[in-house]
Coordinates of C-alpha atoms and ligand atoms in Angstrom, one line a residue:
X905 CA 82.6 173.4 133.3
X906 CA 86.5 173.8 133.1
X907 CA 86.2 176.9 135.1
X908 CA 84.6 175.3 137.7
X909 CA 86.4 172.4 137.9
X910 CA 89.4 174.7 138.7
X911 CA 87.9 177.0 141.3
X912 CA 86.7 174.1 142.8
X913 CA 90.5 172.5 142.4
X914 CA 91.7 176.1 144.3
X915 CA 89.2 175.5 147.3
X916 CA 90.3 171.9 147.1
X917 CA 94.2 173.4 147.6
X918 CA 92.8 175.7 150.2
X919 CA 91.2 172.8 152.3
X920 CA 94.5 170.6 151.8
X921 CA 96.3 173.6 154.2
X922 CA 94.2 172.2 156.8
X923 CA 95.1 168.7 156.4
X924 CA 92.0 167.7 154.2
X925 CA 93.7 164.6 152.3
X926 CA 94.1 166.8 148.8
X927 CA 94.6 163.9 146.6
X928 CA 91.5 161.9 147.7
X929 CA 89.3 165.4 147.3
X930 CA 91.0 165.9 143.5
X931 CA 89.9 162.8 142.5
X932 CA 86.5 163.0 143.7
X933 CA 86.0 166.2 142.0
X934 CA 87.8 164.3 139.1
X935 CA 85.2 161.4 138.7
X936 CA 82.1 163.6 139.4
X937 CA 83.3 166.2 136.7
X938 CA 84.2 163.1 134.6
X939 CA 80.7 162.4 132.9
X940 CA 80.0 166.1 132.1
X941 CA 83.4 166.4 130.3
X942 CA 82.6 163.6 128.2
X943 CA 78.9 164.8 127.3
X944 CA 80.2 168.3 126.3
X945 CA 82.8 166.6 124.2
X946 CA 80.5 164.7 122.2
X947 CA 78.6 167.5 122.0
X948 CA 81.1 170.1 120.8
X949 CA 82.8 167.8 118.1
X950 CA 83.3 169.0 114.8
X951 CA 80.4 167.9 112.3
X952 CA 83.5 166.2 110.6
X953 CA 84.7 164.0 113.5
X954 CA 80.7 163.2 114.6
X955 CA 79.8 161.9 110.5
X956 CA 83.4 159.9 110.3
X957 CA 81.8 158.5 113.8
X958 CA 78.6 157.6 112.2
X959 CA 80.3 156.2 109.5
X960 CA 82.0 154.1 111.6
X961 CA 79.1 152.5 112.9
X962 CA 76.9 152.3 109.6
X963 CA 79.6 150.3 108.2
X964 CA 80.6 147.7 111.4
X965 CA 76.5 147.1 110.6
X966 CA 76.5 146.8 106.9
X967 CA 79.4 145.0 106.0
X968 CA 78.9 143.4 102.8
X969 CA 79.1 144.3 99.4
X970 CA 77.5 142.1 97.3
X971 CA 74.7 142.0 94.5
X972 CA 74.2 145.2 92.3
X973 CA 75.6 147.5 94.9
X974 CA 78.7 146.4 94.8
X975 CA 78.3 145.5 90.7
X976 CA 80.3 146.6 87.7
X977 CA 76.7 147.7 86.4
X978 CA 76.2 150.0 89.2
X979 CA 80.1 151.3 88.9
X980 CA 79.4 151.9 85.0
X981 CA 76.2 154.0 85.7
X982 CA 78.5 155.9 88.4
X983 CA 81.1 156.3 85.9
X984 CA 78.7 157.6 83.0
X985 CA 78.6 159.9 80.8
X986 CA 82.1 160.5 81.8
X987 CA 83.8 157.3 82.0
X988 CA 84.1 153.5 80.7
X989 CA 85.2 151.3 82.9
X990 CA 87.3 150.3 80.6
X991 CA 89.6 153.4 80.5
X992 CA 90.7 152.3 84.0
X993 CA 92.8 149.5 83.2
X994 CA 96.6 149.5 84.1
X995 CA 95.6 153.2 85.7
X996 CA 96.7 154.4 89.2
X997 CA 93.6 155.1 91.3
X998 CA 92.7 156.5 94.5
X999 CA 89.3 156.4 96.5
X1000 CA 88.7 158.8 99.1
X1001 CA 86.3 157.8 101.4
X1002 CA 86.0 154.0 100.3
X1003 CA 83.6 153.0 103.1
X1004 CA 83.4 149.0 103.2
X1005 CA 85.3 149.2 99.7
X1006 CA 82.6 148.5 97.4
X1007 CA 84.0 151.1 94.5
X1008 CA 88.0 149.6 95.2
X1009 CA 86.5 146.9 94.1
X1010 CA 84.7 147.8 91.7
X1011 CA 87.8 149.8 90.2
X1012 CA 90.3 146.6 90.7
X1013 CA 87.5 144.6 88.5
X1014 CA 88.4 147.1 85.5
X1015 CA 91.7 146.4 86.0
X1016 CA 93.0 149.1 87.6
X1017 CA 96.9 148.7 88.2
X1018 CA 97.0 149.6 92.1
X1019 CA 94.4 151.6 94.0
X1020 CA 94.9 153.7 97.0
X1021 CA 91.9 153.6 99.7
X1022 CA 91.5 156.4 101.9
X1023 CA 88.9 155.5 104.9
X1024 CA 89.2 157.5 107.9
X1025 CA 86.2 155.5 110.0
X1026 CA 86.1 152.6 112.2
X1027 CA 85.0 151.0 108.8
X1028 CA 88.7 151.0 108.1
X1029 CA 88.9 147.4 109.9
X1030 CA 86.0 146.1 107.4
X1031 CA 87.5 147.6 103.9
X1032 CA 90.1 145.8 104.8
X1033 CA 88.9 142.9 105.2
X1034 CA 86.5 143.2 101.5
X1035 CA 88.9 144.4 99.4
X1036 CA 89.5 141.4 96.8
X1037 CA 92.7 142.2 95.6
X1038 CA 95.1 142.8 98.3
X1039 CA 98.7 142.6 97.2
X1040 CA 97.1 145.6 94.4
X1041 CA 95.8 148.2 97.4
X1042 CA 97.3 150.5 99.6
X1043 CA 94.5 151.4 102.5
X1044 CA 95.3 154.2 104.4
X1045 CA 92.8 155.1 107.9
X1046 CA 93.0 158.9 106.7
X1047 CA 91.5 162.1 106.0
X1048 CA 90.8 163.1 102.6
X1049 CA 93.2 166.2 103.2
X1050 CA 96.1 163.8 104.0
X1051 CA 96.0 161.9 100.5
X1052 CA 99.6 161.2 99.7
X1053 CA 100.6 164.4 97.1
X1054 CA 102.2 161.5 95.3
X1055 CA 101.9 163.3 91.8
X1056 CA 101.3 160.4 89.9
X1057 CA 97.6 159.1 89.9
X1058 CA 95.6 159.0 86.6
X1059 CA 92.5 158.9 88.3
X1060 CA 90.8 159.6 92.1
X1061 CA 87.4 158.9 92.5
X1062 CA 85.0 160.0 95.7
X1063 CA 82.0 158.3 95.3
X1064 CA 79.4 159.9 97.7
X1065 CA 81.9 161.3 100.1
X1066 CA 82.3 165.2 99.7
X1067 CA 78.7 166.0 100.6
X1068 CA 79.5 164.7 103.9
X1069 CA 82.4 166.9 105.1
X1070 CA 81.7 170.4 105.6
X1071 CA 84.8 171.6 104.6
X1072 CA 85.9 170.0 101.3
X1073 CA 88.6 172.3 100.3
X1074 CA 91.5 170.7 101.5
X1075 CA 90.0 167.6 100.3
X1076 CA 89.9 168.7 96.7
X1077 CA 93.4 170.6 97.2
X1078 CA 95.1 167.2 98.2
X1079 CA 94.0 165.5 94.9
X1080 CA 94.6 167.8 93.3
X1081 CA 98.6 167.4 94.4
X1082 CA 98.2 163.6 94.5
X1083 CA 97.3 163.5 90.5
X1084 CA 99.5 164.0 87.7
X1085 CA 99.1 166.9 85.1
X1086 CA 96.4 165.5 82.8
X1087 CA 94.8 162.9 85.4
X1088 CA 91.1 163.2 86.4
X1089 CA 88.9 163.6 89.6
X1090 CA 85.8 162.4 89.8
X1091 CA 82.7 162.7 92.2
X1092 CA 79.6 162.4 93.2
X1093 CA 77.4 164.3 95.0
X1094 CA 73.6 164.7 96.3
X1095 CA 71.7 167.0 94.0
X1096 CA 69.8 169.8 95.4
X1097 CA 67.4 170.2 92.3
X1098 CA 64.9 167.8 91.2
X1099 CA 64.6 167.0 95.0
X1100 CA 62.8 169.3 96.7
X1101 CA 59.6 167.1 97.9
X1102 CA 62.1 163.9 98.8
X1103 CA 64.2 166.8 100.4
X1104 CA 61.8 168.6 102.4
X1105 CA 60.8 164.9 104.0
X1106 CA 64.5 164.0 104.7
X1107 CA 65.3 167.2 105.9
X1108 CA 63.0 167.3 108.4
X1109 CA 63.6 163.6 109.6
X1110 CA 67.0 164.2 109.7
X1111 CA 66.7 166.5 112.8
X1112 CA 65.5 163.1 114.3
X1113 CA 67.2 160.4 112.9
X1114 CA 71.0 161.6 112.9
X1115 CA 70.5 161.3 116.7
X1116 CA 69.0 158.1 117.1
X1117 CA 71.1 155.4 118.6
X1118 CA 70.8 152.2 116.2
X1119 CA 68.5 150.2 117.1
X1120 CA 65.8 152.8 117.1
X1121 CA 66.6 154.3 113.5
X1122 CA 67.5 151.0 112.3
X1123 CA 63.4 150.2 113.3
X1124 CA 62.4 153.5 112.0
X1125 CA 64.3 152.5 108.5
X1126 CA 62.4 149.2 108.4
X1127 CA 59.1 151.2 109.0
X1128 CA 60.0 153.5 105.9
X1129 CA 60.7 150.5 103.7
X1130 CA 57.1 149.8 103.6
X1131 CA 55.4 153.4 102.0
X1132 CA 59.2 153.2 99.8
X1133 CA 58.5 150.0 98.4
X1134 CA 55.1 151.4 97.7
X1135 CA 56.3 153.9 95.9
X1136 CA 58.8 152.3 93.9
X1137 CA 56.4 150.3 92.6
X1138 CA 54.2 153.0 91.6
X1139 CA 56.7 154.4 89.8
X1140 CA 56.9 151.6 87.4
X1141 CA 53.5 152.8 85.9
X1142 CA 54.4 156.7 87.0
X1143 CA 56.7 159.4 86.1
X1144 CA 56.9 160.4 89.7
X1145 CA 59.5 162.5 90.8
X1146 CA 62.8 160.3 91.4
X1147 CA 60.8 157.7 88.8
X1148 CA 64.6 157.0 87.2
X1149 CA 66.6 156.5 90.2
X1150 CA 63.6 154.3 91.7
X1151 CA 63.3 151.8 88.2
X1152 CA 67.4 152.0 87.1
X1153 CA 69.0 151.9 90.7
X1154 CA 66.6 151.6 94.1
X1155 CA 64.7 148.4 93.0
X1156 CA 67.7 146.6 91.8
X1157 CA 69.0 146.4 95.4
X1158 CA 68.1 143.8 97.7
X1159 CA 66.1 144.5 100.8
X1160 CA 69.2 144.3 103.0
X1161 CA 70.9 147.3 100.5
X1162 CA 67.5 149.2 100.4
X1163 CA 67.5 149.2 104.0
X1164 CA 70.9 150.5 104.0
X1165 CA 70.4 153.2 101.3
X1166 CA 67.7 154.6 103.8
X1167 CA 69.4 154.2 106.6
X1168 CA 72.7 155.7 104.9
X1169 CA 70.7 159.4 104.4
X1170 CA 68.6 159.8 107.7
X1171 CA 72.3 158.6 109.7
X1172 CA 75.2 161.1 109.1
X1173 CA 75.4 163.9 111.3
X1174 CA 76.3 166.0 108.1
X1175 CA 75.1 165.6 105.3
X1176 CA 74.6 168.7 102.1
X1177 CA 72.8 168.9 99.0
X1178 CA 74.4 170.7 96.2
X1179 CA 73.2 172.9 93.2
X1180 CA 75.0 172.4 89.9
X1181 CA 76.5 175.4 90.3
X1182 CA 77.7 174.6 93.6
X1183 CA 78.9 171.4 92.9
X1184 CA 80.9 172.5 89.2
X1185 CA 82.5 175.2 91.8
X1186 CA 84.2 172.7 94.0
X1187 CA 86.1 171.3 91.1
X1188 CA 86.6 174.9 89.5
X1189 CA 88.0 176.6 92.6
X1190 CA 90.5 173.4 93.2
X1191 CA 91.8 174.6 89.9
X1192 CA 90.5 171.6 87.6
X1193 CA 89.9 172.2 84.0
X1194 CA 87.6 170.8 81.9
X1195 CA 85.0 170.5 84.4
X1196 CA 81.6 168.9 83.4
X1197 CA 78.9 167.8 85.3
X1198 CA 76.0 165.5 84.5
X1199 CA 72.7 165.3 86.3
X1200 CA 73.0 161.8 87.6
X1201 CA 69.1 159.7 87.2
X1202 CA 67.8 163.5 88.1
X1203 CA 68.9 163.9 91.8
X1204 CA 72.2 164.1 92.0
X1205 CA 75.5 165.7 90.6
X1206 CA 78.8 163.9 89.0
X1207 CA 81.2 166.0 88.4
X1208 CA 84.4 165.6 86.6
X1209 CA 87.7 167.6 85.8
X1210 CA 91.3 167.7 84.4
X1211 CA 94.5 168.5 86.5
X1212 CA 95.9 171.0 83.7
Ligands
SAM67 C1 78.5 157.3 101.9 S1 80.0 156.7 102.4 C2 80.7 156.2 100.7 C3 81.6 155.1 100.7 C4 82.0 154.6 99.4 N1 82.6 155.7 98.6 C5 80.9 154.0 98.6 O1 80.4 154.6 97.6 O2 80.5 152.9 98.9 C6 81.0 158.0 102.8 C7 82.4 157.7 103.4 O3 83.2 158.8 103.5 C8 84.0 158.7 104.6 N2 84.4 160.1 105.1 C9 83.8 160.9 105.9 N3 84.5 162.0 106.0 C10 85.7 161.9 105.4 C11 86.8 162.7 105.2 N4 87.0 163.9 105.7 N5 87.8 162.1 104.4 C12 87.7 160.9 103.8 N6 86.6 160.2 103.9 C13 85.6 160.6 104.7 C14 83.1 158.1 105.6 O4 83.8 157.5 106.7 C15 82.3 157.1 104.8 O5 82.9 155.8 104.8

């Protein structure tokens, strides 16, 4: 289209020799090139910039935090086997990726001593607005690559963040900088094993859904709820596959957060699910020690290491 656009601006140069008005002809070609430009824009965007997009949107829609998704039960089943929430007290924390800032919360409920919230998104108008504590947070509408290399943070947490970005190397090399020697990064990530039926399903819708405009995925989402709900309560009596996650996390939400949970996997342009070994590497290769991972309610990965 470029191309074009500049033979056609030659000719258009060519034409003006004969006392064709140039400047009304250059901005004709302008506006009808104009929507073409934009289309191939959106098109060619980095799977990075298109997710932080989506993002953007999911959370102007759901804003709030409240019940057990934005509890310090949930935040202690995030944190385990790994954590207390207790051990967070007084500690400098940073959360990349904080969304609508249910886990700065959460982390400024244990007592954390100030909290750094990274939130690259259009969501960055709505953690602001949630976070509790104020005069105790630093947000910052960035990158996970463009964390602060303060050097002094005891822990950083990404909570459901990595699997989104396609490249999270520079990510995991930026806390790495921003933590002091003995300080600890956590994360959590989808799980690829234990999955696989759930996966196939979510796979395949996701060719779909991540190109819906709202209203039509946020319809298909209340569709789903029905068969989900279904389930869930089938695996009260069942050991079906995802039987923990459904009993200890999924039916513990409220409708509105349900709704949201579905909506938050079949809406991010880029989304990946990781092996153990694949998630352990991240940590390993950003030259962590210590690194451990647990098999969180059989679906998904937290992982955890040591700046040496
Ligand atoms: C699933 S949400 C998780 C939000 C929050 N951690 C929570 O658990 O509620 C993922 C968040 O990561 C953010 N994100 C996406 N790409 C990012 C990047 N490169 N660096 C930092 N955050 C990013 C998105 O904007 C989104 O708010």
């Amino acid at each position: 289209m470029g191309t074009l656009f500049n033979k056609a601006l030659k000719n258009a140069r060519f034409l003006s020799f004969f006392n064709v008005r140039f400047d009304i002809l250059r901005m004709s070609l302008r506006g009808a090139v104009q929507p073409f430009r934009v289309f191939n824009k959106v098109n060619g965007m980095k799977d990075e910039n298109k997710t932080i997009k989506d993002f953007g949107r999911q959370w102007s829609i759901f804003r709030g935090n409240e019940g057990f998704y934005g509890s310090m039960e949930l935040f202690s089943d995030i944190l385990h086997p790994f954590l207390n929430a207790d051990e967070i007290r007084d500690c400098r924390v940073a959360e990349i990726g904080s969304g609508t800032g249910r886990i700065v919360n959460m982390v400024l409920e244990a007592g954390a001593k100030y909290v750094v919230a990274l939130e690259p998104s259009d969501a960055f108008e709505v953690l602001c607005r949630n976070i509790k504590q104020p005069e105790k947070v630093n947000c910052l509408k960035m990158t996970g690559d463009q964390l602060p290399a303060d050097g002094n943070l005891d822990y950083i947490f990404s909570i459901g963040v990595l699997h989104h970005i396609p490249d999270p190397k520079p990510v995991i090399e930026a806390a790495f900088r921003a933590i002091r020697p003995g300080g600890r990064f956590l994360v959590w990530l989808y799980g690829k094993e234990g999955n696989a039926f759930y996966l196939t399903m979510v796979m395949l819708l996701r060719v779909l859904t991540k190109r819906l405009p709202h209203f039509a995925l946020s319809a298909l989402v209340r569709v789903l709820c029905w068969p989900l709900l279904f389930y869930m309560k089938l695996c009260r009596k069942l050991s079906l596959p995802l039987q923990e996650y459904m009993v200890t996390v999924f039916e513990k939400m409220s409708p509105e957060k349900r709704r949201l949970i579905i909506y938050d996997q079949l809406n991010p342009s880029y989304s990946k699910y990781y092996t153990r070994r694949e998630a352990e590497k991240l940590l390993i290769d950003g030259k962590f020690e210590n690194v451990r991972t647990h098999h969180r309610h059989g679906y998904s990965w937290t992982v955890i290491g040591t700046k040496p």
